[in-house]
Amino acid sequence: QAITILRGLYAFWVGQNYVMGNPWTGVKVPRSSQPKVNAGRSFTTQQWDFIGEQLALLPNTSSARRLRFGIRLLYATGLRISELVAARVDDLGWVEYGPDADDQEAIEGWILSVVGKGQRLRHVPVPLGVVAELASYLESRGLDPNLEDPSNAGAHLMGATTYAVMA
């Protein structure tokens, strides 16, 4: 990061005719100092197990079902929160890829199409267990558990919950 800042500073100075050249253009950043995934921003297996245990202890309310499904979907797919909130049932599709020369087995499953960071479309595989949980969650919301049913058109994956008003 420091080298990038210095390159930018010297490029500015060269553009302003304060210096004749940028000595930082020839400096290469070593591979080992490239940024890595911040492991401090992810949960350990034990922490995920604890989260699963806590989710199982929640009462069977609409908001608890929504939270359970949402956490499991985020864990299984790595979606961003904004992608999850914007996702609709229509964005899910069943795909089948026939065998090819490299792989003799056909591949099939559910793919969720989401618009992610930078407005880029990406396709995220969704495990069958999570799709089964989605079907159950949709049914609890009064929707058809069949994901391809036309009555589910436009429905968000994460539907609204009903909240009890405290007096």
Tab-separated table of C-alpha atoms in Angstrom:
chain	number	residue	atom	x	y	z
A	1	GLN	CA	0.000	0.000	0.000
A	2	ALA	CA	2.841	2.376	0.835
A	3	ILE	CA	4.484	1.739	-2.536
A	4	THR	CA	1.210	2.441	-4.330
A	5	ILE	CA	0.837	5.725	-2.444
A	6	LEU	CA	4.409	6.753	-3.223
A	7	ARG	CA	3.972	5.878	-6.916
A	8	GLY	CA	0.881	8.098	-7.012
A	9	LEU	CA	2.598	10.941	-5.192
A	10	TYR	CA	5.616	10.894	-7.516
A	11	ALA	CA	3.338	10.615	-10.580
A	12	PHE	CA	1.631	13.796	-9.390
A	13	TRP	CA	4.972	15.521	-8.849
A	14	VAL	CA	6.159	14.482	-12.328
A	15	GLY	CA	2.930	15.871	-13.778
A	16	GLN	CA	3.528	19.160	-11.953
A	17	ASN	CA	7.170	19.268	-13.078
A	18	TYR	CA	8.463	19.150	-9.501
A	19	VAL	CA	10.645	16.128	-10.307
A	20	MET	CA	11.957	14.674	-13.561
A	21	GLY	CA	11.073	11.024	-12.989
A	22	ASN	CA	9.237	8.584	-10.770
A	23	PRO	CA	11.688	6.239	-9.006
A	24	TRP	CA	8.811	4.067	-7.762
A	25	THR	CA	7.707	2.860	-11.201
A	26	GLY	CA	10.528	0.324	-11.228
A	27	VAL	CA	9.776	-1.070	-7.769
A	28	LYS	CA	7.822	-4.335	-7.854
A	29	VAL	CA	5.663	-5.407	-4.932
A	30	PRO	CA	6.822	-8.836	-3.710
A	31	ARG	CA	4.212	-11.599	-4.090
A	32	SER	CA	4.341	-12.482	-0.399
A	33	SER	CA	3.230	-8.995	0.593
A	34	GLN	CA	0.087	-9.081	-1.570
A	35	PRO	CA	-3.115	-8.661	0.454
A	36	LYS	CA	-4.623	-11.906	1.688
A	37	VAL	CA	-8.113	-12.849	2.791
A	38	ASN	CA	-8.766	-11.378	6.195
A	39	ALA	CA	-9.334	-14.522	8.261
A	40	GLY	CA	-10.388	-12.308	11.157
A	41	ARG	CA	-13.622	-11.600	9.264
A	42	SER	CA	-14.774	-15.213	9.115
A	43	PHE	CA	-16.027	-17.673	11.706
A	44	THR	CA	-14.235	-20.844	12.724
A	45	THR	CA	-15.954	-24.221	12.413
A	46	GLN	CA	-16.626	-24.206	16.149
A	47	GLN	CA	-18.208	-20.758	15.933
A	48	TRP	CA	-20.449	-21.891	13.063
A	49	ASP	CA	-21.468	-24.930	15.129
A	50	PHE	CA	-22.357	-22.620	18.010
A	51	ILE	CA	-24.378	-20.374	15.694
A	52	GLY	CA	-26.240	-23.436	14.394
A	53	GLU	CA	-27.021	-24.529	17.959
A	54	GLN	CA	-28.334	-21.071	18.833
A	55	LEU	CA	-30.487	-20.971	15.689
A	56	ALA	CA	-32.000	-24.328	16.634
A	57	LEU	CA	-32.982	-22.931	20.042
A	58	LEU	CA	-35.017	-20.075	18.561
A	59	PRO	CA	-38.825	-20.321	18.805
A	60	ASN	CA	-40.746	-21.235	15.669
A	61	THR	CA	-41.765	-17.699	14.723
A	62	SER	CA	-41.713	-16.120	11.270
A	63	SER	CA	-38.710	-13.949	12.128
A	64	ALA	CA	-36.798	-16.939	13.560
A	65	ARG	CA	-37.523	-19.037	10.440
A	66	ARG	CA	-36.348	-16.126	8.303
A	67	LEU	CA	-33.142	-15.752	10.327
A	68	ARG	CA	-32.411	-19.507	10.243
A	69	PHE	CA	-32.891	-19.688	6.489
A	70	GLY	CA	-30.953	-16.467	5.830
A	71	ILE	CA	-27.923	-17.497	7.888
A	72	ARG	CA	-27.793	-20.945	6.274
A	73	LEU	CA	-28.097	-19.457	2.789
A	74	LEU	CA	-25.341	-16.925	3.494
A	75	TYR	CA	-23.097	-19.658	4.908
A	76	ALA	CA	-23.678	-22.043	1.983
A	77	THR	CA	-23.302	-19.504	-0.816
A	78	GLY	CA	-21.065	-16.686	0.421
A	79	LEU	CA	-23.569	-14.092	-0.785
A	80	ARG	CA	-23.251	-10.487	0.300
A	81	ILE	CA	-26.112	-9.159	2.430
A	82	SER	CA	-27.191	-6.795	-0.365
A	83	GLU	CA	-27.312	-9.719	-2.813
A	84	LEU	CA	-29.387	-11.794	-0.417
A	85	VAL	CA	-31.899	-9.023	0.249
A	86	ALA	CA	-32.368	-8.303	-3.466
A	87	ALA	CA	-32.637	-11.974	-4.523
A	88	ARG	CA	-35.998	-13.255	-5.729
A	89	VAL	CA	-37.351	-16.736	-6.273
A	90	ASP	CA	-37.272	-16.010	-10.032
A	91	ASP	CA	-33.487	-15.630	-9.805
A	92	LEU	CA	-33.138	-19.327	-8.996
A	93	GLY	CA	-32.885	-21.739	-11.879
A	94	TRP	CA	-32.289	-25.445	-12.346
A	95	VAL	CA	-29.312	-26.166	-14.589
A	96	GLU	CA	-28.112	-29.376	-16.156
A	97	TYR	CA	-24.708	-29.759	-17.746
A	98	GLY	CA	-24.128	-32.921	-19.716
A	99	PRO	CA	-20.922	-34.935	-19.534
A	100	ASP	CA	-17.970	-33.711	-21.549
A	101	ALA	CA	-14.530	-34.995	-22.509
A	102	ASP	CA	-12.981	-33.997	-19.168
A	103	ASP	CA	-15.814	-35.193	-16.940
A	104	GLN	CA	-17.965	-38.204	-17.742
A	105	GLU	CA	-20.692	-37.285	-15.237
A	106	ALA	CA	-23.568	-34.895	-15.784
A	107	ILE	CA	-23.816	-32.006	-13.338
A	108	GLU	CA	-27.126	-30.559	-12.236
A	109	GLY	CA	-28.356	-28.272	-9.513
A	110	TRP	CA	-29.767	-24.893	-8.570
A	111	ILE	CA	-28.050	-21.662	-9.565
A	112	LEU	CA	-28.904	-18.265	-8.092
A	113	SER	CA	-28.241	-15.306	-10.392
A	114	VAL	CA	-27.400	-12.161	-8.431
A	115	VAL	CA	-26.203	-8.692	-9.308
A	116	GLY	CA	-23.183	-8.133	-7.127
A	117	LYS	CA	-20.505	-5.594	-6.509
A	118	GLY	CA	-19.907	-3.300	-9.466
A	119	GLN	CA	-23.297	-4.259	-10.938
A	120	ARG	CA	-21.803	-7.525	-12.204
A	121	LEU	CA	-24.038	-10.528	-12.720
A	122	ARG	CA	-22.765	-13.686	-11.099
A	123	HIS	CA	-24.159	-17.194	-10.802
A	124	VAL	CA	-23.950	-18.870	-7.398
A	125	PRO	CA	-24.613	-22.590	-6.872
A	126	VAL	CA	-27.100	-23.288	-4.083
A	127	PRO	CA	-26.869	-26.682	-2.306
A	128	LEU	CA	-29.926	-28.941	-2.490
A	129	GLY	CA	-30.344	-28.921	1.296
A	130	VAL	CA	-30.610	-25.125	1.321
A	131	VAL	CA	-33.110	-25.233	-1.558
A	132	ALA	CA	-35.226	-27.717	0.429
A	133	GLU	CA	-35.085	-25.338	3.377
A	134	LEU	CA	-36.125	-22.485	1.071
A	135	ALA	CA	-39.145	-24.498	-0.087
A	136	SER	CA	-40.187	-25.014	3.529
A	137	TYR	CA	-39.613	-21.335	4.297
A	138	LEU	CA	-41.700	-20.271	1.288
A	139	GLU	CA	-44.528	-22.548	2.428
A	140	SER	CA	-44.411	-20.997	5.912
A	141	ARG	CA	-44.914	-17.616	4.208
A	142	GLY	CA	-48.020	-18.854	2.378
A	143	LEU	CA	-46.232	-19.322	-0.949
A	144	ASP	CA	-45.962	-22.443	-3.063
A	145	PRO	CA	-43.028	-24.675	-2.009
A	146	ASN	CA	-42.396	-25.461	-5.689
A	147	LEU	CA	-39.750	-22.897	-6.654
A	148	GLU	CA	-40.804	-22.929	-10.293
A	149	ASP	CA	-44.492	-22.284	-9.584
A	150	PRO	CA	-45.662	-19.111	-11.372
A	151	SER	CA	-47.369	-17.848	-8.198
A	152	ASN	CA	-43.895	-17.305	-6.668
A	153	ALA	CA	-42.930	-14.857	-9.416
A	154	GLY	CA	-41.446	-11.699	-7.928
A	155	ALA	CA	-41.310	-13.047	-4.360
A	156	HIS	CA	-38.116	-12.185	-2.482
A	157	LEU	CA	-36.136	-15.063	-1.021
A	158	MET	CA	-36.037	-13.209	2.288
A	159	GLY	CA	-39.645	-12.189	2.757
A	160	ALA	CA	-40.901	-9.753	5.338
A	161	THR	CA	-41.602	-11.004	8.828
A	162	THR	CA	-44.474	-10.162	11.079
A	163	TYR	CA	-43.554	-8.446	14.293
A	164	ALA	CA	-45.607	-8.454	17.450
A	165	VAL	CA	-46.294	-4.972	18.775
A	166	MET	CA	-45.387	-4.605	22.431
A	167	ALA	CA	-47.890	-2.638	24.474
